[in-house]
């Protein structure tokens, strides 16, 4: 049975964008339409989350249609326990970003909203595509809207940052394209569910795996391929940063889980120690560099490098705890870093600077904002009771089982993240009230709404993560089993169904 | 002996339309009357396309083959001619060059390209090549009062004649080696030294037309000087003819000599991609940038030829169709722009385009994305096929060069697309939207997206060509 609910989820923002293009340039109207459009995928994905079966390791929802018929390349979307959380996260973050930055952009509003909606379609498609060529199309389709979002509405060095973002990502992904072509030539299919059931040529596996891993590693980003990130995240407009950090980085980690583990289990097992090491390096390096940043937004940007290190570490621990933690941590990072960027956006709207030294005593002037921000920071620092704690705990548990040394080093990273985040909180929110801060406008309704929505999720996952974990448990276990099974067990994890 | 001339019907229709356009110019004075003849010529192109579409396959003597390759590339050529005519009309009327000769030249050179992709004999190929080229030399100099246009025409003519002479010399050597200029005799020929040298020279002659490095030096100057609609037309049509002839000569006729010509073609392809893209990076003049971009695309097309397999052949056909849509579109946007009485051809002149015409800026962005090879556009699908063909043909390194140069090309294509969204517009730059060119651009943009989003039908269509491969 094909219900097309996934296609509707993916393409409803595109339809909204088309409608937007035809509307008159009345900014408030355009914003309302864009928000209403982005609520459609949210509603659908909430319904899917509600409906999601527990204990189902494979794709419980799939849509397939003929696409490039002469080559047997199909339009194939599918949802399992691994894509579900990310789809929900995507559908949630877009409306939140729209609300949180309601009127932050005042020039070319139509183009801005249109690009955001195009971006949403591309991101959702990336998480749902089950044909490698289709996946690549969505994966690359993300670049152009993001390029323009950074390049047109970013801050001073936007042109440079936008191009750097584009070149880095594309430099990695073109090799993935060659690998997709190679896989297609070797197996005669580009369909994920068929690929996992097809023995791959041994000799070429290493190259193919490396090409995929490179593309994803740049996107995650794994240190030392991260240098595009601070520029892009810092220069992007607030909503762009939220999407970039919250979702685009997840495309990289999702790719690692879905394709590097799913299609090349043996290679992934071989490369796991190296990736765990890179993950830990990322955790510590990101944290250390974040600590030295004089710019709040750059600090948050580097914190992403550190937090994504946990995801990589958990993924390549190759056990159920690690992978489940990594998956949950993808969602958590989307929520908490998205919230951090919104927070920085709120500050920037008032101070028109991002320098740490320009702030001080914000808590006295904007108490509600400070309270919400504290939750966000706690979540990012993984304090118990917040979502970050659950995710990082599981990752560390998994890493400990795989290799206690890396787990110990990563635990140090948890401490470091508390250090730089709390240090930032102290300098921005507490201490004597600086004169510029005294004139800050109170938190506005839309800003409070967006932050509150994020904080609710922070606490939900922090206090009751069960609904999230239960829905992906079976898929995670099947994937881990597939990767670690000593004999190649074809068609086990996420197998053709 | 009676000869069945019916396979030639499409060429005859286009040639007749060309003559008609010439005649019509003598008898018409008003712009409105000219418009009627212009429309008649467009209809003739449509008629010819219909004739190609319904034509079966059959040979006309030993000179000419109406087969899958000929049919496919003739359709592309006719589409390019129609696009060239749509883009030209408003522009020519605006700058006071609206004369029937222009359309006659477009049609004549289209006949040349149509014969080129169908020719089964090297001498016939030479005649067809000249039929393609001579009108293009004149078109390059069509702006008679512009020194740049004159210079472009002369340069193109001199270098083009030189290349034609090389090709002819190559044909002579091939004749000396095999005793025939017919491809049928060549098909089983042994790879003797004179034959290989002769083939090499033929490749040089064709490579010149397609602007393959190192025979590309004319392209930037000619493109910069010639009127924009002429450039839009010639940049695509010459590639259709030259790549079509190369495909017919090498993978289709001489597959047994693949070890001899593959390294040459692969090296030319790699050099063309690298030099074209690196040189384009440095350009601030949009026409020069697009000229080097056109050079680089000759390199991508050669990837398909060099691969030497069926995938390569039909990928090249697919990419020619994609290239026709996106390159006509990219140059087409320029026909709307004017700065102080001359063509606005600097990247900076694009500034503010998005404010003046959001649709035009969006279309331009689509063309740039497609030229870069980004999904979901035709350029992406075409490059994917071409690189896949290279992998299949054992040319991994060539595919790697292809993807890396594509990444490089991001920098200049996106810079142009980005400029269109920056404001405010440059002083003195004016926008002249034209209805016909608007239609041409709309069709180009739609095709660029359609071939990218739903590549299936065009792929099936292009794949029929591969059936010719022995």
Coordinates of C-alpha atoms in Angstrom, one line a residue, chain A residues 346-366 427-428 432-442:
Chain A
X346 CA 17.6 37.7 20.5
X347 CA 20.7 39.3 22.0
X348 CA 21.9 40.4 18.6
X349 CA 18.6 42.0 17.8
X350 CA 19.0 44.3 20.8
X351 CA 22.8 44.9 20.9
X352 CA 23.7 44.6 17.2
X353 CA 26.9 43.0 18.3
X354 CA 27.9 39.5 19.1
X355 CA 30.9 40.3 21.2
X356 CA 30.8 38.7 24.6
X357 CA 32.3 41.7 26.2
X358 CA 29.4 43.9 25.1
X359 CA 27.0 42.1 27.4
X360 CA 26.6 41.8 31.2
X361 CA 23.7 41.6 33.6
X362 CA 21.2 40.7 30.9
X363 CA 19.3 38.6 33.5
X364 CA 18.3 41.8 35.5
X365 CA 16.9 43.4 32.4
X366 CA 15.3 40.4 30.7
X427 CA 29.5 37.0 31.4
X428 CA 26.3 37.6 29.4
X432 CA 27.0 44.3 36.8
X433 CA 24.4 45.6 34.2
X434 CA 26.2 47.3 31.4
X435 CA 24.7 50.6 30.3
X436 CA 24.0 49.4 26.8
X437 CA 22.2 46.4 28.2
X438 CA 19.9 48.6 30.4
X439 CA 18.1 49.8 27.3
X440 CA 17.4 46.2 26.0
X441 CA 13.7 45.7 25.0
X442 CA 12.0 43.0 26.9

